[in-house]
Amino acid sequence: MSGRAPRVSVVLPLYNNARDVGPAIDSVLAQTMADLELVVVDDGSRDDTLEIVRRFDDPRIVVLAQENHGGAHATNVGIRAARGRYVALFAGDDVCRPERLERELAFLEATGGPIVFSWASFIDDAGDPLSGEHFASGWFNHPRRTRPEMLAWFFFHGNYLCTVSCLAERRLLVDAGLFPVTAAQVPDFAMWLRLIRDHELPLLAQPLVEYRVHADGRNVSSPLNARRAELELVQVYRDVFDALPVELFRQAFADRLRHPDFQPGPEHEMEKALLYLQHARPSVRRLGAERLWRQLQDPAQLAVAEARYDFDLPRLFELSDSLDVVASVEYLQLRQWALAVENECKLLRRAVEGSEAQYAALRQALDAAEAEYRKLEAYTRHVLEVKDRIQAELERVVARK
């Protein structure tokens, strides 16, 4: 690399990506915006990933290697090493569209914003376009929402931003504390929840990355990792309202608040706790009960709860008794069972589609054979008719003699 810093640093953490890393790197080097560096961080791969990376002969590639610490840790190492003003997040099994960086950078420069995301298209293990239903088909490609709308969606439904499409000012990610290294499943969600406190997170309605959906379910975000994700999500949700501006909270959850005109202090704390209790996840509802358990030990908070929210200690005891501590595990078991059933259905659907395709091919071949047979049959009748005419003519000639 030259001494001049590039405009964009693409950060590419890798772990056992030998099968897909070649196309991923090719897609970065082929960007229409060439003023970039590619910071590769191999996170202790046990396959040929690092050897494949080192075969690329391009001065824009910076290769770092470390013992296995996880994707978030490797991403943070890459961000710290990045020299560009902007950092593009990426992954070793996905593909960038050629115009990705150019379009995202143009958006940031036109708006003056520090971060942007895009939609994604989906590819299979072979790199072919993937259509139909799969675990990621409902993710990513959402309409653009305001910051309060996005926060409300994040809280009740989870993340929908495609991390590998993110282009952000490096200082923004550094100032936010980088990604939590103890999270394997949701470090990106934790980051977006931090950033949304003070920033818009715009989403370009253009698929600028191709997200690879692995048939064996080995995507980090696959529902097969639901148990670990559940634990991590609880930690993220526990702090979701910390340092959140009061007005942003009020706007995001206006239709869910008991008293939208709540006052900062005890009333605000009650609204937070009651929001948790409205969540679909049992583990998140428990966080609401835990907050109430702590809050109502304060006489001033208890007085507000009783007078303004009709919530007293007996109500708390009833709530505590209604929360099954095993509910989260059962919830996960049901999700995993549903995933197993869904996978079986997909396999059966593919088998049926394969059989239907084979039947269609056989039917087409049979139709073609029948058409050829009809042609041959018609030709045979014609030949026999000609033969009969010749035979009749020959018999007339013989009879004249």
mmCIF file of C-alpha atoms in Angstrom:
data_model
loop_
_atom_site.group_PDB
_atom_site.id
_atom_site.type_symbol
_atom_site.label_atom_id
_atom_site.label_comp_id
_atom_site.label_asym_id
_atom_site.label_seq_id
_atom_site.Cartn_x
_atom_site.Cartn_y
_atom_site.Cartn_z
ATOM 1 C CA MET A 1 0.000 0.000 0.000
ATOM 2 C CA SER A 2 1.107 3.561 -0.689
ATOM 3 C CA GLY A 3 1.413 6.128 2.078
ATOM 4 C CA ARG A 4 -1.810 7.862 1.013
ATOM 5 C CA ALA A 5 -4.899 6.681 2.858
ATOM 6 C CA PRO A 6 -7.685 5.257 0.667
ATOM 7 C CA ARG A 7 -11.212 6.659 0.775
ATOM 8 C CA VAL A 8 -12.748 3.336 1.790
ATOM 9 C CA SER A 9 -11.438 0.417 3.822
ATOM 10 C CA VAL A 10 -13.343 -2.817 3.235
ATOM 11 C CA VAL A 11 -13.079 -4.958 6.376
ATOM 12 C CA LEU A 12 -13.317 -8.681 5.687
ATOM 13 C CA PRO A 13 -13.226 -11.048 8.707
ATOM 14 C CA LEU A 14 -12.733 -14.686 7.702
ATOM 15 C CA TYR A 15 -13.101 -18.043 9.377
ATOM 16 C CA ASN A 16 -12.994 -21.256 7.340
ATOM 17 C CA ASN A 17 -14.260 -19.511 4.190
ATOM 18 C CA ALA A 18 -12.046 -21.372 1.707
ATOM 19 C CA ARG A 19 -14.977 -22.329 -0.498
ATOM 20 C CA ASP A 20 -16.352 -18.797 -0.940
ATOM 21 C CA VAL A 21 -13.570 -16.308 -0.181
ATOM 22 C CA GLY A 22 -12.301 -16.135 -3.773
ATOM 23 C CA PRO A 23 -15.521 -14.669 -5.235
ATOM 24 C CA ALA A 24 -15.864 -12.392 -2.181
ATOM 25 C CA ILE A 25 -12.416 -10.851 -2.731
ATOM 26 C CA ASP A 26 -12.901 -10.667 -6.503
ATOM 27 C CA SER A 27 -16.098 -8.684 -5.956
ATOM 28 C CA VAL A 28 -14.246 -6.114 -3.822
ATOM 29 C CA LEU A 29 -11.327 -5.716 -6.207
ATOM 30 C CA ALA A 30 -13.773 -5.265 -9.114
ATOM 31 C CA GLN A 31 -15.551 -2.282 -7.530
ATOM 32 C CA THR A 32 -16.187 0.675 -9.823
ATOM 33 C CA MET A 33 -14.818 2.841 -6.990
ATOM 34 C CA ALA A 34 -11.194 1.666 -6.925
ATOM 35 C CA ASP A 35 -9.797 3.989 -4.228
ATOM 36 C CA LEU A 36 -9.968 1.358 -1.524
ATOM 37 C CA GLU A 37 -8.049 -1.062 0.605
ATOM 38 C CA LEU A 38 -9.211 -4.542 1.577
ATOM 39 C CA VAL A 39 -8.327 -5.349 5.185
ATOM 40 C CA VAL A 40 -8.556 -9.125 5.563
ATOM 41 C CA VAL A 41 -8.527 -10.524 9.104
ATOM 42 C CA ASP A 42 -8.233 -14.303 9.259
ATOM 43 C CA ASP A 43 -9.695 -15.428 12.566
ATOM 44 C CA GLY A 44 -7.708 -18.641 12.991
ATOM 45 C CA SER A 45 -9.108 -20.524 9.994
ATOM 46 C CA ARG A 46 -8.378 -24.254 9.973
ATOM 47 C CA ASP A 47 -8.853 -24.722 6.261
ATOM 48 C CA ASP A 48 -7.099 -23.145 3.248
ATOM 49 C CA THR A 49 -8.688 -19.710 3.651
ATOM 50 C CA LEU A 50 -5.467 -17.848 4.447
ATOM 51 C CA GLU A 51 -3.535 -19.575 1.655
ATOM 52 C CA ILE A 52 -6.216 -18.625 -0.872
ATOM 53 C CA VAL A 53 -6.162 -14.994 0.275
ATOM 54 C CA ARG A 54 -2.384 -14.806 -0.114
ATOM 55 C CA ARG A 55 -2.604 -15.927 -3.735
ATOM 56 C CA PHE A 56 -4.196 -12.599 -4.666
ATOM 57 C CA ASP A 57 -1.621 -10.211 -6.048
ATOM 58 C CA ASP A 58 -3.078 -6.767 -5.421
ATOM 59 C CA PRO A 59 -1.330 -4.025 -3.419
ATOM 60 C CA ARG A 60 -4.672 -2.894 -2.010
ATOM 61 C CA ILE A 61 -4.975 -6.059 0.097
ATOM 62 C CA VAL A 62 -3.794 -6.001 3.713
ATOM 63 C CA VAL A 63 -3.732 -9.411 5.406
ATOM 64 C CA LEU A 64 -3.864 -9.854 9.180
ATOM 65 C CA ALA A 65 -4.027 -13.191 10.987
ATOM 66 C CA GLN A 66 -4.955 -14.002 14.570
ATOM 67 C CA GLU A 67 -6.000 -16.867 16.786
ATOM 68 C CA ASN A 68 -9.710 -17.621 16.737
ATOM 69 C CA HIS A 69 -11.601 -15.024 18.789
ATOM 70 C CA GLY A 70 -14.869 -14.727 16.877
ATOM 71 C CA GLY A 71 -16.260 -12.599 14.093
ATOM 72 C CA ALA A 72 -16.887 -9.458 16.157
ATOM 73 C CA HIS A 73 -13.327 -9.443 17.487
ATOM 74 C CA ALA A 74 -11.892 -9.951 13.984
ATOM 75 C CA THR A 75 -14.095 -7.152 12.627
ATOM 76 C CA ASN A 76 -12.877 -4.802 15.355
ATOM 77 C CA VAL A 77 -9.248 -5.639 14.542
ATOM 78 C CA GLY A 78 -9.937 -4.780 10.909
ATOM 79 C CA ILE A 79 -11.644 -1.482 11.791
ATOM 80 C CA ARG A 80 -8.743 -0.451 14.023
ATOM 81 C CA ALA A 81 -6.296 -1.240 11.220
ATOM 82 C CA ALA A 82 -8.368 0.547 8.551
ATOM 83 C CA ARG A 83 -6.865 3.729 7.111
ATOM 84 C CA GLY A 84 -9.852 4.982 5.137
ATOM 85 C CA ARG A 85 -12.294 7.598 6.331
ATOM 86 C CA TYR A 86 -15.070 5.118 5.527
ATOM 87 C CA VAL A 87 -15.334 1.456 6.494
ATOM 88 C CA ALA A 88 -17.351 -1.026 4.451
ATOM 89 C CA LEU A 89 -18.333 -4.131 6.394
ATOM 90 C CA PHE A 90 -18.283 -7.409 4.513
ATOM 91 C CA ALA A 91 -18.180 -11.207 4.951
ATOM 92 C CA GLY A 92 -16.196 -14.022 3.380
ATOM 93 C CA ASP A 93 -19.139 -15.855 1.870
ATOM 94 C CA ASP A 94 -21.001 -12.946 0.276
ATOM 95 C CA VAL A 95 -20.530 -10.941 -2.928
ATOM 96 C CA CYS A 96 -20.531 -7.182 -3.583
ATOM 97 C CA ARG A 97 -22.241 -5.823 -6.662
ATOM 98 C CA PRO A 98 -19.645 -3.857 -8.704
ATOM 99 C CA GLU A 99 -21.311 -0.511 -7.998
ATOM 100 C CA ARG A 100 -21.851 -1.073 -4.266
ATOM 101 C CA LEU A 101 -19.205 1.273 -2.852
ATOM 102 C CA GLU A 102 -19.682 3.937 -5.511
ATOM 103 C CA ARG A 103 -23.415 4.217 -4.867
ATOM 104 C CA GLU A 104 -23.157 4.093 -1.081
ATOM 105 C CA LEU A 105 -20.352 6.639 -1.024
ATOM 106 C CA ALA A 106 -22.293 8.943 -3.354
ATOM 107 C CA PHE A 107 -25.260 8.777 -0.967
ATOM 108 C CA LEU A 108 -23.148 9.696 2.061
ATOM 109 C CA GLU A 109 -21.464 12.560 0.270
ATOM 110 C CA ALA A 110 -24.797 13.880 -1.030
ATOM 111 C CA THR A 111 -26.535 13.722 2.361
ATOM 112 C CA GLY A 112 -23.609 14.392 4.682
ATOM 113 C CA GLY A 113 -24.605 11.382 6.759
ATOM 114 C CA PRO A 114 -22.105 9.049 8.435
ATOM 115 C CA ILE A 115 -23.677 5.651 7.668
ATOM 116 C CA VAL A 116 -25.822 3.835 5.096
ATOM 117 C CA PHE A 117 -27.103 0.322 4.351
ATOM 118 C CA SER A 118 -28.580 -1.301 1.260
ATOM 119 C CA TRP A 119 -30.922 -4.078 0.306
ATOM 120 C CA ALA A 120 -29.578 -7.529 -0.549
ATOM 121 C CA SER A 121 -30.294 -10.227 -3.062
ATOM 122 C CA PHE A 122 -29.766 -13.891 -2.221
ATOM 123 C CA ILE A 123 -27.543 -16.564 -3.746
ATOM 124 C CA ASP A 124 -27.075 -20.262 -3.018
ATOM 125 C CA ASP A 125 -23.897 -22.218 -2.350
ATOM 126 C CA ALA A 126 -23.112 -22.294 -6.062
ATOM 127 C CA GLY A 127 -23.544 -18.521 -6.387
ATOM 128 C CA ASP A 128 -26.783 -18.841 -8.337
ATOM 129 C CA PRO A 129 -29.738 -16.520 -7.601
ATOM 130 C CA LEU A 130 -31.937 -17.926 -4.864
ATOM 131 C CA SER A 131 -35.675 -17.429 -4.955
ATOM 132 C CA GLY A 132 -38.559 -18.754 -2.914
ATOM 133 C CA GLU A 133 -38.781 -19.052 0.843
ATOM 134 C CA HIS A 134 -35.718 -19.445 3.092
ATOM 135 C CA PHE A 135 -34.754 -18.256 6.568
ATOM 136 C CA ALA A 136 -33.435 -14.899 5.308
ATOM 137 C CA SER A 137 -36.127 -14.166 2.719
ATOM 138 C CA GLY A 138 -38.076 -11.927 5.105
ATOM 139 C CA TRP A 139 -35.020 -10.006 6.274
ATOM 140 C CA PHE A 140 -33.125 -6.976 5.043
ATOM 141 C CA ASN A 141 -35.262 -5.584 2.235
ATOM 142 C CA HIS A 142 -37.620 -3.461 4.299
ATOM 143 C CA PRO A 143 -38.976 -0.047 3.349
ATOM 144 C CA ARG A 144 -37.111 2.930 4.708
ATOM 145 C CA ARG A 145 -38.391 3.994 8.132
ATOM 146 C CA THR A 146 -37.936 7.041 10.314
ATOM 147 C CA ARG A 147 -35.640 6.710 13.304
ATOM 148 C CA PRO A 148 -38.536 6.274 15.796
ATOM 149 C CA GLU A 149 -40.216 3.723 13.511
ATOM 150 C CA MET A 150 -36.964 1.817 13.117
ATOM 151 C CA LEU A 151 -36.344 1.771 16.863
ATOM 152 C CA ALA A 152 -39.828 0.413 17.527
ATOM 153 C CA TRP A 153 -39.320 -2.299 14.900
ATOM 154 C CA PHE A 154 -35.934 -3.208 16.360
ATOM 155 C CA PHE A 155 -37.422 -3.556 19.833
ATOM 156 C CA PHE A 156 -40.434 -5.681 18.947
ATOM 157 C CA HIS A 157 -39.173 -7.592 15.888
ATOM 158 C CA GLY A 158 -35.366 -7.456 15.804
ATOM 159 C CA ASN A 159 -32.732 -6.354 13.315
ATOM 160 C CA TYR A 160 -33.452 -6.058 9.600
ATOM 161 C CA LEU A 161 -30.325 -4.212 8.437
ATOM 162 C CA CYS A 162 -27.903 -6.233 6.324
ATOM 163 C CA THR A 163 -24.577 -5.805 8.091
ATOM 164 C CA VAL A 164 -22.454 -6.734 5.062
ATOM 165 C CA SER A 165 -24.039 -3.835 3.161
ATOM 166 C CA CYS A 166 -22.972 -1.225 5.728
ATOM 167 C CA LEU A 167 -20.738 1.704 4.792
ATOM 168 C CA ALA A 168 -19.927 4.012 7.703
ATOM 169 C CA GLU A 169 -17.440 6.607 8.783
ATOM 170 C CA ARG A 170 -14.749 4.788 10.725
ATOM 171 C CA ARG A 171 -14.881 7.238 13.619
ATOM 172 C CA LEU A 172 -18.609 6.518 14.072
ATOM 173 C CA LEU A 173 -17.978 2.835 14.790
ATOM 174 C CA VAL A 174 -14.929 3.572 16.953
ATOM 175 C CA ASP A 175 -16.748 6.203 19.007
ATOM 176 C CA ALA A 176 -19.602 3.729 19.571
ATOM 177 C CA GLY A 177 -17.145 1.295 21.177
ATOM 178 C CA LEU A 178 -16.941 -1.101 18.195
ATOM 179 C CA PHE A 179 -18.773 -4.421 18.209
ATOM 180 C CA PRO A 180 -19.252 -6.386 21.460
ATOM 181 C CA VAL A 181 -16.741 -9.246 21.242
ATOM 182 C CA THR A 182 -18.740 -11.493 23.584
ATOM 183 C CA ALA A 183 -21.560 -11.700 21.037
ATOM 184 C CA ALA A 184 -21.339 -14.313 18.289
ATOM 185 C CA GLN A 185 -24.883 -13.916 16.949
ATOM 186 C CA VAL A 186 -26.019 -10.313 17.422
ATOM 187 C CA PRO A 187 -23.009 -7.963 17.710
ATOM 188 C CA ASP A 188 -24.372 -5.987 14.759
ATOM 189 C CA PHE A 189 -27.813 -5.580 16.368
ATOM 190 C CA ALA A 190 -26.150 -4.285 19.526
ATOM 191 C CA MET A 191 -24.227 -1.738 17.452
ATOM 192 C CA TRP A 192 -27.282 -0.503 15.527
ATOM 193 C CA LEU A 193 -29.192 -0.034 18.785
ATOM 194 C CA ARG A 194 -26.346 2.130 20.071
ATOM 195 C CA LEU A 195 -26.120 4.203 16.913
ATOM 196 C CA ILE A 196 -29.852 4.786 16.513
ATOM 197 C CA ARG A 197 -29.841 6.786 19.748
ATOM 198 C CA ASP A 198 -28.208 9.666 17.870
ATOM 199 C CA HIS A 199 -28.225 8.848 14.159
ATOM 200 C CA GLU A 200 -30.486 8.010 11.263
ATOM 201 C CA LEU A 201 -29.704 4.604 9.733
ATOM 202 C CA PRO A 202 -30.732 5.093 6.086
ATOM 203 C CA LEU A 203 -31.420 2.122 3.855
ATOM 204 C CA LEU A 204 -30.965 2.233 0.074
ATOM 205 C CA ALA A 205 -33.723 0.337 -1.730
ATOM 206 C CA GLN A 206 -31.176 -1.266 -4.073
ATOM 207 C CA PRO A 207 -29.655 -4.754 -3.682
ATOM 208 C CA LEU A 208 -25.950 -3.873 -3.621
ATOM 209 C CA VAL A 209 -24.760 -7.107 -1.993
ATOM 210 C CA GLU A 210 -25.494 -10.770 -2.633
ATOM 211 C CA TYR A 211 -26.098 -12.636 0.614
ATOM 212 C CA ARG A 212 -25.219 -16.319 0.429
ATOM 213 C CA VAL A 213 -27.730 -18.691 2.050
ATOM 214 C CA HIS A 214 -26.039 -21.992 2.822
ATOM 215 C CA ALA A 215 -28.068 -25.150 2.356
ATOM 216 C CA ASP A 216 -26.591 -26.694 5.506
ATOM 217 C CA GLY A 217 -27.730 -23.765 7.679
ATOM 218 C CA ARG A 218 -24.207 -22.651 8.625
ATOM 219 C CA ASN A 219 -24.961 -18.936 8.286
ATOM 220 C CA VAL A 220 -24.111 -17.134 11.517
ATOM 221 C CA SER A 221 -27.621 -15.681 11.585
ATOM 222 C CA SER A 222 -29.320 -19.015 10.924
ATOM 223 C CA PRO A 223 -32.152 -19.989 13.310
ATOM 224 C CA LEU A 224 -30.104 -23.110 14.038
ATOM 225 C CA ASN A 225 -28.105 -20.853 16.390
ATOM 226 C CA ALA A 226 -31.249 -19.724 18.206
ATOM 227 C CA ARG A 227 -30.188 -20.828 21.695
ATOM 228 C CA ARG A 228 -27.009 -18.779 21.702
ATOM 229 C CA ALA A 229 -28.808 -15.880 20.047
ATOM 230 C CA GLU A 230 -31.452 -15.924 22.779
ATOM 231 C CA LEU A 231 -28.876 -15.467 25.525
ATOM 232 C CA GLU A 232 -27.177 -12.645 23.622
ATOM 233 C CA LEU A 233 -30.458 -10.914 22.817
ATOM 234 C CA VAL A 234 -31.397 -10.836 26.491
ATOM 235 C CA GLN A 235 -28.153 -8.985 27.250
ATOM 236 C CA VAL A 236 -28.794 -6.534 24.397
ATOM 237 C CA TYR A 237 -32.401 -5.922 25.427
ATOM 238 C CA ARG A 238 -31.399 -5.408 29.046
ATOM 239 C CA ASP A 239 -29.623 -2.164 28.089
ATOM 240 C CA VAL A 240 -31.727 -1.142 25.103
ATOM 241 C CA PHE A 241 -33.133 1.989 26.763
ATOM 242 C CA ASP A 242 -29.868 3.147 28.336
ATOM 243 C CA ALA A 243 -28.933 6.666 27.180
ATOM 244 C CA LEU A 244 -31.896 6.694 24.807
ATOM 245 C CA PRO A 245 -33.210 10.256 24.379
ATOM 246 C CA VAL A 246 -36.546 10.667 26.127
ATOM 247 C CA GLU A 247 -38.258 12.207 23.107
ATOM 248 C CA LEU A 248 -37.048 9.451 20.794
ATOM 249 C CA PHE A 249 -38.443 6.906 23.265
ATOM 250 C CA ARG A 250 -41.747 8.778 23.390
ATOM 251 C CA GLN A 251 -42.068 8.985 19.594
ATOM 252 C CA ALA A 252 -40.998 5.390 18.939
ATOM 253 C CA PHE A 253 -43.442 3.792 21.375
ATOM 254 C CA ALA A 254 -46.269 6.354 21.457
ATOM 255 C CA ASP A 255 -48.930 3.782 20.587
ATOM 256 C CA ARG A 256 -47.665 1.348 23.249
ATOM 257 C CA LEU A 257 -47.280 3.691 26.215
ATOM 258 C CA ARG A 258 -49.760 3.768 29.087
ATOM 259 C CA HIS A 259 -49.287 7.529 29.370
ATOM 260 C CA PRO A 260 -47.630 9.130 26.318
ATOM 261 C CA ASP A 261 -47.363 12.351 28.350
ATOM 262 C CA PHE A 262 -45.225 10.623 31.015
ATOM 263 C CA GLN A 263 -42.742 12.705 32.979
ATOM 264 C CA PRO A 264 -39.010 11.867 33.102
ATOM 265 C CA GLY A 265 -38.081 9.932 36.221
ATOM 266 C CA PRO A 266 -40.314 7.319 37.897
ATOM 267 C CA GLU A 267 -43.020 7.521 35.210
ATOM 268 C CA HIS A 268 -40.471 7.023 32.447
ATOM 269 C CA GLU A 269 -39.052 4.009 34.294
ATOM 270 C CA MET A 270 -42.531 2.489 34.622
ATOM 271 C CA GLU A 271 -43.148 2.921 30.886
ATOM 272 C CA LYS A 272 -39.877 1.105 30.115
ATOM 273 C CA ALA A 273 -40.755 -1.825 32.342
ATOM 274 C CA LEU A 274 -44.263 -2.119 30.933
ATOM 275 C CA LEU A 275 -42.900 -2.083 27.383
ATOM 276 C CA TYR A 276 -40.798 -5.134 28.154
ATOM 277 C CA LEU A 277 -43.940 -6.911 29.328
ATOM 278 C CA GLN A 278 -45.509 -6.409 25.873
ATOM 279 C CA HIS A 279 -42.739 -8.273 24.073
ATOM 280 C CA ALA A 280 -43.357 -11.627 22.349
ATOM 281 C CA ARG A 281 -40.211 -13.238 23.785
ATOM 282 C CA PRO A 282 -40.694 -14.688 27.280
ATOM 283 C CA SER A 283 -37.071 -13.887 28.120
ATOM 284 C CA VAL A 284 -37.624 -10.192 27.336
ATOM 285 C CA ARG A 285 -40.844 -10.105 29.365
ATOM 286 C CA ARG A 286 -38.816 -11.385 32.296
ATOM 287 C CA LEU A 287 -36.601 -8.327 31.974
ATOM 288 C CA GLY A 288 -39.689 -6.195 32.553
ATOM 289 C CA ALA A 289 -40.524 -8.111 35.719
ATOM 290 C CA GLU A 290 -36.931 -7.755 36.909
ATOM 291 C CA ARG A 291 -37.055 -3.986 36.377
ATOM 292 C CA LEU A 292 -40.304 -3.723 38.320
ATOM 293 C CA TRP A 293 -38.862 -5.873 41.107
ATOM 294 C CA ARG A 294 -35.999 -3.407 41.511
ATOM 295 C CA GLN A 295 -37.992 -0.216 40.897
ATOM 296 C CA LEU A 296 -40.821 -0.895 43.323
ATOM 297 C CA GLN A 297 -38.409 -1.266 46.218
ATOM 298 C CA ASP A 298 -38.104 2.523 46.045
ATOM 299 C CA PRO A 299 -41.029 4.079 47.984
ATOM 300 C CA ALA A 300 -41.239 7.024 45.569
ATOM 301 C CA GLN A 301 -41.364 4.698 42.551
ATOM 302 C CA LEU A 302 -43.951 2.483 44.256
ATOM 303 C CA ALA A 303 -46.149 5.506 44.981
ATOM 304 C CA VAL A 304 -46.066 6.523 41.288
ATOM 305 C CA ALA A 305 -46.795 2.954 40.208
ATOM 306 C CA GLU A 306 -49.846 2.756 42.455
ATOM 307 C CA ALA A 307 -51.255 6.206 41.782
ATOM 308 C CA ARG A 308 -50.536 6.618 38.076
ATOM 309 C CA TYR A 309 -50.362 3.035 36.771
ATOM 310 C CA ASP A 310 -52.636 1.081 39.122
ATOM 311 C CA PHE A 311 -49.737 -1.298 39.704
ATOM 312 C CA ASP A 312 -49.010 -2.337 43.273
ATOM 313 C CA LEU A 313 -46.981 -5.035 45.004
ATOM 314 C CA PRO A 314 -49.709 -7.728 44.824
ATOM 315 C CA ARG A 315 -49.807 -7.145 41.034
ATOM 316 C CA LEU A 316 -46.049 -7.660 40.926
ATOM 317 C CA PHE A 317 -46.386 -10.912 42.877
ATOM 318 C CA GLU A 318 -49.033 -12.148 40.427
ATOM 319 C CA LEU A 319 -46.827 -11.185 37.508
ATOM 320 C CA SER A 320 -43.817 -12.966 38.981
ATOM 321 C CA ASP A 321 -45.876 -16.092 39.506
ATOM 322 C CA SER A 322 -47.116 -16.041 35.924
ATOM 323 C CA LEU A 323 -43.661 -15.938 34.358
ATOM 324 C CA ASP A 324 -42.483 -19.483 33.799
ATOM 325 C CA VAL A 325 -38.699 -19.556 34.078
ATOM 326 C CA VAL A 326 -38.644 -22.401 31.563
ATOM 327 C CA ALA A 327 -40.751 -20.509 29.035
ATOM 328 C CA SER A 328 -37.774 -19.182 27.114
ATOM 329 C CA VAL A 329 -36.313 -22.659 26.718
ATOM 330 C CA GLU A 330 -39.658 -24.009 25.576
ATOM 331 C CA TYR A 331 -39.958 -21.075 23.185
ATOM 332 C CA LEU A 332 -36.581 -21.931 21.699
ATOM 333 C CA GLN A 333 -37.455 -25.623 21.484
ATOM 334 C CA LEU A 334 -40.618 -24.758 19.587
ATOM 335 C CA ARG A 335 -38.675 -22.503 17.235
ATOM 336 C CA GLN A 336 -36.085 -25.204 16.604
ATOM 337 C CA TRP A 337 -38.819 -27.795 16.074
ATOM 338 C CA ALA A 338 -40.517 -25.436 13.635
ATOM 339 C CA LEU A 339 -37.200 -24.926 11.863
ATOM 340 C CA ALA A 340 -36.657 -28.679 11.608
ATOM 341 C CA VAL A 341 -40.145 -29.114 10.155
ATOM 342 C CA GLU A 342 -39.528 -26.229 7.760
ATOM 343 C CA ASN A 343 -36.251 -27.783 6.591
ATOM 344 C CA GLU A 344 -37.937 -31.138 6.049
ATOM 345 C CA CYS A 345 -40.676 -29.426 4.048
ATOM 346 C CA LYS A 346 -38.050 -27.674 1.953
ATOM 347 C CA LEU A 347 -36.292 -30.970 1.250
ATOM 348 C CA LEU A 348 -39.588 -32.589 0.302
ATOM 349 C CA ARG A 349 -40.507 -29.593 -1.842
ATOM 350 C CA ARG A 350 -37.175 -29.776 -3.614
ATOM 351 C CA ALA A 351 -37.596 -33.512 -4.112
ATOM 352 C CA VAL A 352 -41.076 -32.978 -5.516
ATOM 353 C CA GLU A 353 -39.831 -30.140 -7.704
ATOM 354 C CA GLY A 354 -37.001 -32.380 -8.870
ATOM 355 C CA SER A 355 -39.431 -35.200 -9.620
ATOM 356 C CA GLU A 356 -41.738 -32.794 -11.395
ATOM 357 C CA ALA A 357 -38.821 -31.490 -13.423
ATOM 358 C CA GLN A 358 -37.775 -35.025 -14.306
ATOM 359 C CA TYR A 359 -41.361 -35.884 -15.204
ATOM 360 C CA ALA A 360 -41.619 -32.748 -17.320
ATOM 361 C CA ALA A 361 -38.374 -33.639 -19.105
ATOM 362 C CA LEU A 362 -39.555 -37.208 -19.686
ATOM 363 C CA ARG A 363 -42.932 -35.955 -20.848
ATOM 364 C CA GLN A 364 -41.230 -33.572 -23.249
ATOM 365 C CA ALA A 365 -38.978 -36.358 -24.548
ATOM 366 C CA LEU A 366 -41.984 -38.665 -24.923
ATOM 367 C CA ASP A 367 -43.953 -35.992 -26.765
ATOM 368 C CA ALA A 368 -40.999 -35.445 -29.074
ATOM 369 C CA ALA A 369 -40.702 -39.206 -29.629
ATOM 370 C CA GLU A 370 -44.423 -39.475 -30.322
ATOM 371 C CA ALA A 371 -44.161 -36.596 -32.803
ATOM 372 C CA GLU A 372 -41.281 -38.331 -34.551
ATOM 373 C CA TYR A 373 -43.232 -41.589 -34.510
ATOM 374 C CA ARG A 374 -46.221 -39.891 -36.120
ATOM 375 C CA LYS A 375 -43.932 -38.457 -38.776
ATOM 376 C CA LEU A 376 -42.402 -41.878 -39.360
ATOM 377 C CA GLU A 377 -45.831 -43.486 -39.432
ATOM 378 C CA ALA A 378 -47.049 -40.968 -42.027
ATOM 379 C CA TYR A 379 -43.910 -41.491 -44.079
ATOM 380 C CA THR A 380 -44.326 -45.265 -43.840
ATOM 381 C CA ARG A 381 -47.915 -44.994 -45.100
ATOM 382 C CA HIS A 382 -46.691 -42.806 -47.954
ATOM 383 C CA VAL A 383 -43.973 -45.330 -48.843
ATOM 384 C CA LEU A 384 -46.490 -48.183 -48.776
ATOM 385 C CA GLU A 385 -48.888 -46.227 -50.976
ATOM 386 C CA VAL A 386 -46.066 -45.565 -53.460
ATOM 387 C CA LYS A 387 -45.089 -49.229 -53.270
ATOM 388 C CA ASP A 388 -48.699 -50.263 -53.983
ATOM 389 C CA ARG A 389 -48.905 -47.907 -56.951
ATOM 390 C CA ILE A 390 -45.628 -49.245 -58.351
ATOM 391 C CA GLN A 391 -46.770 -52.797 -57.803
ATOM 392 C CA ALA A 392 -50.086 -52.116 -59.551
ATOM 393 C CA GLU A 393 -48.297 -50.443 -62.450
ATOM 394 C CA LEU A 394 -45.886 -53.371 -62.677
ATOM 395 C CA GLU A 395 -48.775 -55.826 -62.788
ATOM 396 C CA ARG A 396 -50.416 -53.805 -65.613
ATOM 397 C CA VAL A 397 -47.187 -53.851 -67.574
ATOM 398 C CA VAL A 398 -46.826 -57.603 -67.121
ATOM 399 C CA ALA A 399 -50.455 -58.150 -68.137
ATOM 400 C CA ARG A 400 -49.979 -56.254 -71.457
ATOM 401 C CA LYS A 401 -47.115 -58.569 -72.366
#
